[in-house]
Tab-separated table of C-alpha atoms in Angstrom:
chain	number	residue	atom	x	y	z
A	1	UNK	CA	120.887	-262.969	153.871
A	2	UNK	CA	117.913	-264.445	152.092
A	3	UNK	CA	114.427	-262.980	152.013
A	4	UNK	CA	112.946	-265.245	149.343
A	5	UNK	CA	109.833	-266.339	151.204
A	6	UNK	CA	111.118	-269.839	151.974
A	7	UNK	CA	112.132	-271.279	155.299
A	8	UNK	CA	115.178	-273.409	155.989
A	9	UNK	CA	113.177	-276.436	154.850
A	10	UNK	CA	112.376	-274.805	151.490
A	11	UNK	CA	108.655	-274.371	152.264
A	12	UNK	CA	107.169	-271.013	151.292
A	13	UNK	CA	105.736	-269.145	154.291
A	14	UNK	CA	102.464	-267.333	153.638
A	15	UNK	CA	101.736	-263.791	154.785
A	16	UNK	CA	98.598	-265.045	156.521
A	17	UNK	CA	100.697	-267.439	158.561
A	18	UNK	CA	103.087	-264.640	159.497
A	19	UNK	CA	100.171	-262.403	160.504
A	20	UNK	CA	98.663	-265.122	162.679
A	21	UNK	CA	101.848	-266.279	164.391
A	22	UNK	CA	103.432	-262.866	164.960
A	23	UNK	CA	100.070	-261.545	166.170
A	24	UNK	CA	99.850	-264.430	168.641
A	25	UNK	CA	103.278	-263.548	170.047
A	26	UNK	CA	102.187	-259.913	170.261
A	27	UNK	CA	99.214	-260.982	172.386
A	28	UNK	CA	101.047	-263.276	174.816
A	29	UNK	CA	104.469	-261.628	174.952
A	30	UNK	CA	104.325	-260.465	178.565
A	31	UNK	CA	107.709	-260.075	180.224
A	32	UNK	CA	109.686	-257.974	177.776
A	33	UNK	CA	112.523	-258.862	175.373
A	34	UNK	CA	113.559	-262.196	176.961
A	35	UNK	CA	110.016	-263.494	176.477
A	36	UNK	CA	109.775	-262.136	172.930
A	37	UNK	CA	113.071	-263.727	171.930
A	38	UNK	CA	112.118	-267.058	173.484
A	39	UNK	CA	108.735	-267.111	171.706
A	40	UNK	CA	110.268	-266.178	168.351
A	41	UNK	CA	112.958	-268.846	168.745
A	42	UNK	CA	110.361	-271.441	169.686
A	43	UNK	CA	108.283	-270.554	166.629
A	44	UNK	CA	110.924	-270.011	163.941
A	45	UNK	CA	113.636	-272.474	164.972
A	46	UNK	CA	112.169	-275.208	167.152
A	47	UNK	CA	108.562	-275.659	166.059
A	48	UNK	CA	108.313	-274.558	162.413
A	49	UNK	CA	112.044	-274.828	161.539
A	50	UNK	CA	111.819	-271.825	159.225
A	51	UNK	CA	115.257	-270.629	160.359
A	52	UNK	CA	118.318	-272.470	161.572
A	53	UNK	CA	119.594	-271.815	165.088
A	54	UNK	CA	122.611	-270.028	163.633
A	55	UNK	CA	120.458	-267.765	161.466
A	56	UNK	CA	118.332	-266.839	164.465
A	57	UNK	CA	121.349	-266.041	166.667
A	58	UNK	CA	122.787	-263.907	163.860
A	59	UNK	CA	119.496	-262.015	163.816
A	60	UNK	CA	119.734	-261.344	167.554
A	61	UNK	CA	123.308	-260.093	167.183
A	62	UNK	CA	122.448	-257.873	164.223
A	63	UNK	CA	119.384	-256.248	165.770
A	64	UNK	CA	121.249	-255.610	169.013
A	65	UNK	CA	123.544	-253.339	167.012
A	66	UNK	CA	120.640	-251.074	166.026
A	67	UNK	CA	119.073	-248.269	168.042
A	68	UNK	CA	115.474	-248.830	169.030
A	69	UNK	CA	113.553	-251.767	170.541
A	70	UNK	CA	115.699	-254.827	169.812
A	71	UNK	CA	113.017	-257.477	170.325
A	72	UNK	CA	110.621	-255.647	167.988
A	73	UNK	CA	113.373	-255.410	165.401
A	74	UNK	CA	114.022	-259.124	165.814
A	75	UNK	CA	110.336	-259.809	165.128
A	76	UNK	CA	110.517	-257.613	162.018
A	77	UNK	CA	113.812	-259.180	160.961
A	78	UNK	CA	112.663	-262.794	161.245
A	79	UNK	CA	109.538	-261.987	159.223
A	80	UNK	CA	111.736	-260.202	156.668
A	81	UNK	CA	113.925	-263.275	156.347
A	82	UNK	CA	110.835	-265.296	155.427
A	83	UNK	CA	108.939	-262.935	153.106
A	84	UNK	CA	111.038	-259.838	152.462
A	85	UNK	CA	109.537	-256.359	152.792
A	86	UNK	CA	105.937	-257.583	152.806
A	87	UNK	CA	106.729	-260.086	155.556
A	88	UNK	CA	108.544	-257.458	157.613
A	89	UNK	CA	105.585	-255.083	157.434
A	90	UNK	CA	102.965	-257.733	158.199
A	91	UNK	CA	104.955	-259.457	160.949
A	92	UNK	CA	106.068	-256.233	162.608
A	93	UNK	CA	102.626	-254.632	162.596
A	94	UNK	CA	100.915	-257.765	163.902
A	95	UNK	CA	103.537	-258.056	166.639
A	96	UNK	CA	103.095	-254.425	167.741
A	97	UNK	CA	99.343	-253.827	167.448
A	98	UNK	CA	97.983	-256.064	170.279
A	99	UNK	CA	100.095	-254.404	172.951
A	100	UNK	CA	99.442	-250.970	171.454
A	101	UNK	CA	95.663	-251.427	171.601
A	102	UNK	CA	95.847	-252.650	175.194
A	103	UNK	CA	98.151	-249.881	176.392
A	104	UNK	CA	95.966	-247.177	174.815
A	105	UNK	CA	92.883	-248.665	176.475
A	106	UNK	CA	94.674	-248.666	179.833
A	107	UNK	CA	95.906	-245.119	179.217
A	108	UNK	CA	92.303	-243.998	178.719
A	109	UNK	CA	91.424	-245.605	182.060
A	110	UNK	CA	94.401	-244.430	184.099
A	111	UNK	CA	94.579	-240.900	182.638
A	112	UNK	CA	90.853	-240.211	182.841
A	113	UNK	CA	89.877	-236.914	184.431
A	114	UNK	CA	88.339	-238.548	187.511
A	115	UNK	CA	89.250	-242.248	187.665
A	116	UNK	CA	87.756	-244.378	190.468
A	117	UNK	CA	89.632	-244.862	193.731
A	118	UNK	CA	90.855	-248.369	192.926
A	119	UNK	CA	92.373	-247.164	189.646
A	120	UNK	CA	94.178	-244.303	191.381
A	121	UNK	CA	95.437	-246.669	194.055
A	122	UNK	CA	96.646	-249.273	191.561
A	123	UNK	CA	98.425	-246.576	189.566
A	124	UNK	CA	100.120	-245.115	192.638
A	125	UNK	CA	101.215	-248.565	193.790
A	126	UNK	CA	102.542	-249.805	190.441
A	127	UNK	CA	104.233	-246.480	189.788
A	128	UNK	CA	106.099	-246.808	193.088
A	129	UNK	CA	108.117	-249.729	191.713
A	130	UNK	CA	109.344	-248.117	188.492
A	131	UNK	CA	112.628	-246.816	189.924
A	132	UNK	CA	113.479	-250.341	191.128
A	133	UNK	CA	112.550	-251.768	187.735
A	134	UNK	CA	114.984	-249.327	186.104
A	135	UNK	CA	117.826	-250.365	188.404
A	136	UNK	CA	117.029	-254.031	187.750
A	137	UNK	CA	117.212	-253.397	183.998
A	138	UNK	CA	120.585	-251.663	184.343
A	139	UNK	CA	122.043	-254.404	186.540
A	140	UNK	CA	121.007	-257.024	183.998
A	141	UNK	CA	122.976	-255.261	181.249
A	142	UNK	CA	126.244	-254.907	183.183
A	143	UNK	CA	127.855	-258.367	182.705
A	144	UNK	CA	127.705	-258.441	178.899
A	145	UNK	CA	128.877	-254.838	178.572
A	146	UNK	CA	131.739	-255.376	181.045
A	147	UNK	CA	132.927	-258.418	179.095
A	148	UNK	CA	132.695	-256.506	175.809
A	149	UNK	CA	135.150	-253.792	176.867
A	150	UNK	CA	138.005	-256.284	177.333
A	151	UNK	CA	140.511	-256.713	180.128
A	152	UNK	CA	142.789	-253.695	179.556
A	153	UNK	CA	142.922	-251.352	182.535
A	154	UNK	CA	142.374	-248.228	180.421
A	155	UNK	CA	139.308	-249.796	178.822
A	156	UNK	CA	137.873	-250.561	182.250
A	157	UNK	CA	138.479	-246.976	183.309
A	158	UNK	CA	136.696	-245.632	180.240
A	159	UNK	CA	133.790	-248.013	180.878
A	160	UNK	CA	133.356	-246.551	184.356
A	161	UNK	CA	133.620	-242.971	183.083
A	162	UNK	CA	131.034	-243.602	180.359
A	163	UNK	CA	128.699	-245.186	182.881
A	164	UNK	CA	129.016	-242.273	185.307
A	165	UNK	CA	128.450	-239.780	182.493
A	166	UNK	CA	125.308	-241.598	181.383
A	167	UNK	CA	123.980	-241.697	184.946
A	168	UNK	CA	124.615	-238.008	185.504
A	169	UNK	CA	123.020	-237.121	182.185
A	170	UNK	CA	119.876	-239.116	182.954
A	171	UNK	CA	119.523	-237.465	186.347
A	172	UNK	CA	120.433	-233.918	185.306
A	173	UNK	CA	120.653	-233.313	181.570
A	174	UNK	CA	117.124	-234.118	180.411
A	175	UNK	CA	116.718	-234.211	176.624
A	176	UNK	CA	120.490	-233.861	176.078
A	177	UNK	CA	121.017	-237.429	177.268
A	178	UNK	CA	121.114	-238.612	173.650
A	179	UNK	CA	124.141	-236.445	173.011
A	180	UNK	CA	126.009	-237.968	175.960
A	181	UNK	CA	125.316	-241.496	174.701
A	182	UNK	CA	126.513	-240.662	171.208
A	183	UNK	CA	129.615	-238.823	172.414
A	184	UNK	CA	130.584	-241.870	174.483
A	185	UNK	CA	130.283	-244.073	171.408
A	186	UNK	CA	132.227	-241.778	169.110
A	187	UNK	CA	134.877	-241.138	171.741
A	188	UNK	CA	135.487	-244.873	171.972
A	189	UNK	CA	135.843	-244.991	168.185
A	190	UNK	CA	138.400	-242.190	168.354
A	191	UNK	CA	140.366	-243.966	171.075
A	192	UNK	CA	140.333	-247.349	169.355
A	193	UNK	CA	140.995	-246.342	165.763
A	194	UNK	CA	143.509	-244.324	163.781
A	195	UNK	CA	140.788	-242.141	162.228
A	196	UNK	CA	141.498	-238.434	162.417
A	197	UNK	CA	139.745	-236.235	164.931
A	198	UNK	CA	138.516	-234.167	162.032
A	199	UNK	CA	136.541	-237.141	160.715
A	200	UNK	CA	135.156	-237.840	164.177
A	201	UNK	CA	134.100	-234.217	164.449
A	202	UNK	CA	132.056	-234.498	161.257
A	203	UNK	CA	130.328	-237.560	162.668
A	204	UNK	CA	129.147	-235.569	165.691
A	205	UNK	CA	127.342	-232.842	163.741
A	206	UNK	CA	124.055	-234.714	163.396
A	207	UNK	CA	123.810	-235.912	167.019
A	208	UNK	CA	123.838	-232.278	168.151
A	209	UNK	CA	120.794	-231.653	165.996
A	210	UNK	CA	119.095	-234.888	167.003
A	211	UNK	CA	119.503	-234.265	170.710
A	212	UNK	CA	118.105	-230.745	170.608
A	213	UNK	CA	114.584	-230.100	171.860
A	214	UNK	CA	111.959	-229.592	169.177
A	215	UNK	CA	111.008	-226.064	168.228
A	216	UNK	CA	107.340	-225.259	168.649
A	217	UNK	CA	104.873	-227.574	170.329
A	218	UNK	CA	101.789	-229.691	169.777
A	219	UNK	CA	101.958	-232.642	167.406
A	220	UNK	CA	105.347	-231.571	166.022
A	221	UNK	CA	106.896	-231.727	169.490
A	222	UNK	CA	105.196	-235.069	170.130
A	223	UNK	CA	106.517	-236.497	166.855
A	224	UNK	CA	110.025	-235.294	167.719
A	225	UNK	CA	109.938	-236.990	171.122
A	226	UNK	CA	108.693	-240.213	169.516
A	227	UNK	CA	111.407	-240.043	166.859
A	228	UNK	CA	114.131	-239.748	169.495
A	229	UNK	CA	112.630	-242.715	171.313
A	230	UNK	CA	112.553	-244.887	168.190
A	231	UNK	CA	115.728	-243.845	166.414
A	232	UNK	CA	118.154	-242.854	169.151
A	233	UNK	CA	117.529	-245.215	172.076
A	234	UNK	CA	120.623	-247.396	172.255
A	235	UNK	CA	121.010	-250.498	174.373
A	236	UNK	CA	117.544	-251.270	175.676
A	237	UNK	CA	114.052	-249.915	176.068
A	238	UNK	CA	114.558	-248.371	179.498
A	239	UNK	CA	116.920	-245.700	178.194
A	240	UNK	CA	113.844	-244.001	176.717
A	241	UNK	CA	112.578	-243.134	180.217
A	242	UNK	CA	114.804	-240.103	180.911
A	243	UNK	CA	114.385	-239.036	177.282
A	244	UNK	CA	110.598	-238.996	177.542
A	245	UNK	CA	110.386	-237.706	181.101
A	246	UNK	CA	112.355	-234.567	180.311
A	247	UNK	CA	110.027	-233.668	177.436
A	248	UNK	CA	106.658	-235.027	178.562
A	249	UNK	CA	106.872	-233.746	182.154
A	250	UNK	CA	109.502	-231.029	182.263
A	251	UNK	CA	109.331	-229.238	178.925
A	252	UNK	CA	105.903	-229.786	177.366
A	253	UNK	CA	103.917	-230.526	180.558
A	254	UNK	CA	101.735	-233.183	178.948
A	255	UNK	CA	101.823	-235.257	182.133
A	256	UNK	CA	102.539	-234.973	185.826
A	257	UNK	CA	105.378	-236.959	187.411
A	258	UNK	CA	102.837	-239.398	188.818
A	259	UNK	CA	101.160	-239.918	185.466
A	260	UNK	CA	104.537	-240.552	183.860
A	261	UNK	CA	105.278	-243.242	186.436
A	262	UNK	CA	101.935	-244.800	185.537
A	263	UNK	CA	102.875	-244.710	181.854
A	264	UNK	CA	106.128	-246.583	182.480
A	265	UNK	CA	104.325	-249.142	184.627
A	266	UNK	CA	101.763	-249.708	181.862
A	267	UNK	CA	104.598	-250.256	179.405
A	268	UNK	CA	105.892	-253.024	181.662
A	269	UNK	CA	102.661	-254.929	182.323
A	270	UNK	CA	101.408	-254.991	178.723
A	271	UNK	CA	102.751	-257.316	176.020
A	272	UNK	CA	105.188	-255.799	173.588
A	273	UNK	CA	108.249	-253.576	174.041
A	274	UNK	CA	108.741	-250.901	176.695
A	275	UNK	CA	108.912	-248.395	173.822
A	276	UNK	CA	105.114	-248.558	173.703
A	277	UNK	CA	105.208	-246.298	176.760
A	278	UNK	CA	105.514	-243.491	174.215
A	279	UNK	CA	101.915	-244.213	173.161
A	280	UNK	CA	100.748	-243.286	176.674
A	281	UNK	CA	102.717	-240.040	176.429
A	282	UNK	CA	101.061	-239.421	173.059
A	283	UNK	CA	97.634	-240.113	174.559
A	284	UNK	CA	98.290	-237.609	177.350
A	285	UNK	CA	99.367	-235.019	174.778
A	286	UNK	CA	96.637	-235.443	172.140
A	287	UNK	CA	94.278	-238.318	172.927
A	288	UNK	CA	94.019	-241.511	170.895
A	289	UNK	CA	95.301	-239.760	167.770
A	290	UNK	CA	98.378	-238.610	169.648
A	291	UNK	CA	98.983	-242.120	170.964
A	292	UNK	CA	98.777	-243.606	167.481
A	293	UNK	CA	101.016	-240.875	166.030
A	294	UNK	CA	103.638	-241.377	168.728
A	295	UNK	CA	103.650	-245.146	168.213
A	296	UNK	CA	103.867	-244.847	164.419
A	297	UNK	CA	106.792	-242.416	164.571
A	298	UNK	CA	108.609	-244.407	167.276
A	299	UNK	CA	108.377	-247.742	165.450
A	300	UNK	CA	108.948	-246.478	161.896
A	301	UNK	CA	112.775	-246.382	162.256
A	302	UNK	CA	112.806	-250.064	163.267
A	303	UNK	CA	111.052	-251.032	160.026
A	304	UNK	CA	113.366	-248.814	157.980
A	305	UNK	CA	116.511	-250.144	159.668
A	306	UNK	CA	115.576	-253.769	159.025
A	307	UNK	CA	114.125	-253.432	155.516
A	308	UNK	CA	116.896	-251.175	154.229
A	309	UNK	CA	119.742	-252.662	156.229
A	310	UNK	CA	118.875	-256.358	156.340
A	311	UNK	CA	121.085	-257.314	153.383
A	312	UNK	CA	123.985	-255.445	154.988
A	313	UNK	CA	123.727	-256.826	158.508
A	314	UNK	CA	126.665	-259.198	158.052
A	315	UNK	CA	128.943	-256.288	157.177
A	316	UNK	CA	127.505	-254.230	160.030
A	317	UNK	CA	128.342	-256.923	162.559
A	318	UNK	CA	131.948	-257.143	161.391
A	319	UNK	CA	132.494	-253.377	161.151
A	320	UNK	CA	135.075	-252.466	163.771
A	321	UNK	CA	133.868	-248.920	164.208
A	322	UNK	CA	130.326	-250.083	164.871
A	323	UNK	CA	131.633	-252.471	167.505
A	324	UNK	CA	133.729	-249.724	169.094
A	325	UNK	CA	130.744	-247.379	169.137
A	326	UNK	CA	128.679	-249.830	171.148
A	327	UNK	CA	131.590	-250.556	173.449
A	328	UNK	CA	131.460	-246.891	174.423
A	329	UNK	CA	127.736	-246.236	174.213
A	330	UNK	CA	126.823	-249.441	176.087
A	331	UNK	CA	128.085	-248.418	179.553
A	332	UNK	CA	126.674	-244.910	179.047
A	333	UNK	CA	123.283	-246.501	178.383
A	334	UNK	CA	123.573	-248.623	181.523
A	335	UNK	CA	124.441	-245.552	183.540
A	336	UNK	CA	121.524	-243.660	182.021
A	337	UNK	CA	119.058	-246.413	182.880
A	338	UNK	CA	120.342	-246.567	186.458
A	339	UNK	CA	120.444	-242.771	186.702
A	340	UNK	CA	116.828	-242.515	185.583
A	341	UNK	CA	115.875	-244.160	188.885
A	342	UNK	CA	116.750	-240.934	190.727
A	343	UNK	CA	114.106	-238.645	189.193
A	344	UNK	CA	111.658	-241.552	189.139
A	345	UNK	CA	112.065	-242.090	192.875
A	346	UNK	CA	111.898	-238.352	193.570
A	347	UNK	CA	108.559	-238.254	191.744
A	348	UNK	CA	106.938	-240.329	194.523
A	349	UNK	CA	104.774	-238.241	196.831
A	350	UNK	CA	103.656	-240.415	199.743
A	351	UNK	CA	105.527	-242.276	202.455
A	352	UNK	CA	103.853	-245.613	201.789
A	353	UNK	CA	105.054	-245.452	198.174
A	354	UNK	CA	108.684	-245.407	199.318
A	355	UNK	CA	107.974	-248.486	201.434
A	356	UNK	CA	106.552	-250.222	198.350
A	357	UNK	CA	109.634	-249.143	196.383
A	358	UNK	CA	111.903	-250.724	199.006
A	359	UNK	CA	109.969	-253.987	198.916
A	360	UNK	CA	110.040	-253.967	195.096
A	361	UNK	CA	113.801	-253.417	195.123
A	362	UNK	CA	114.273	-256.459	197.332
A	363	UNK	CA	111.944	-258.512	195.135
A	364	UNK	CA	113.532	-257.499	191.841
A	365	UNK	CA	117.206	-256.958	192.611
A	366	UNK	CA	117.977	-259.112	195.616
A	367	UNK	CA	115.423	-261.817	194.877
A	368	UNK	CA	115.755	-261.588	191.075
A	369	UNK	CA	112.033	-262.134	190.679
A	370	UNK	CA	109.776	-261.092	187.811
A	371	UNK	CA	108.884	-257.512	186.896
A	372	UNK	CA	105.239	-258.203	186.047
A	373	UNK	CA	104.679	-259.860	189.440
A	374	UNK	CA	106.236	-256.867	191.206
A	375	UNK	CA	104.028	-254.403	189.340
A	376	UNK	CA	100.842	-256.360	189.929
A	377	UNK	CA	101.659	-256.877	193.613
A	378	UNK	CA	102.465	-253.199	194.067
A	379	UNK	CA	99.242	-252.272	192.299
A	380	UNK	CA	97.290	-254.433	194.736
A	381	UNK	CA	99.062	-252.738	197.662
A	382	UNK	CA	98.115	-249.390	196.165
A	383	UNK	CA	94.450	-250.416	195.989
A	384	UNK	CA	94.635	-251.490	199.654
A	385	UNK	CA	96.221	-248.158	200.576
A	386	UNK	CA	93.380	-246.294	198.912
A	387	UNK	CA	90.752	-248.375	200.666
A	388	UNK	CA	92.478	-247.675	204.007
A	389	UNK	CA	92.172	-243.966	203.355
A	390	UNK	CA	95.828	-243.348	202.646
A	391	UNK	CA	96.620	-240.699	200.008
A	392	UNK	CA	96.895	-242.046	196.445
A	393	UNK	CA	96.710	-238.853	194.348
């Protein structure tokens, strides 16, 4: 794969151009990965013709094989294709920073010691929808994963088992969810290949370490949580929710359940990937410095994966074991995202919030309407609830 600084038309792409265009997408990229991919395709393939359609689709396929935020990695990858390491750094940073600045500003507002009534109401309303948003995200991933596993009855059975295991882990296992996802992937490799179980056992030694809670506390614990979010979140941004909730709320007590719901909602209504939710967790743990540290640690693996692995992406895509891993890990991820809705729903405290959750579920799942609209509408209902004297704290 080339990274010679020239587009498909042979014109050299300047770093200033990359900074401007990727920064623009970072500012207007509301709506999550589908929006990011559409904007990058419009820029790189349709408008500027820097990449061919085939090159762009290969980039999507390659970055979907990596853990971490796929749309962010696609932004880094397309910039890497145009200007190598320098392009990847400039494009990725400019894509990430606008949403990061906005989400930290909102975190300062929503996590203030005594925010005004309308802020508390908006937070309680938007947070009420998060469980429905998680289920919507899981449902959207099912068709592609179901097709991937093939039509053999045993494969379908394993898909269901992996999904149930992921759901149970998200609801019950807390920070050990990562281990369940990885075991599902490696188990599928063992089933589908002739590799010895001894070799598979060696492969599982590092996931045990990676899934373990961090020793100590403070910034070290925060960095560990952010690393797990950035390096071990397979299959979509929403799988980070049970990972973060177990540490931020249950273990380290940086946030209350309600504040965590607010953090997830902020990650949905700001441009950029859902992974930026970790910046709100960092802010709750250690202020602006903690938010910046968490974001830097969470996004660093994406840069490393693309810069170091870009030349090898073709081989990665054709590696049978990699494909088998994602065949197993994929349904476990879907189950984990769906399972995360249970503790998220249980975190709601007031009756009117459950009514908002029900309306959001109809809007998102039955009506297949937009997430941002649901969050904004629920926030407005929360403001109205506060003004009516209903509890919002």
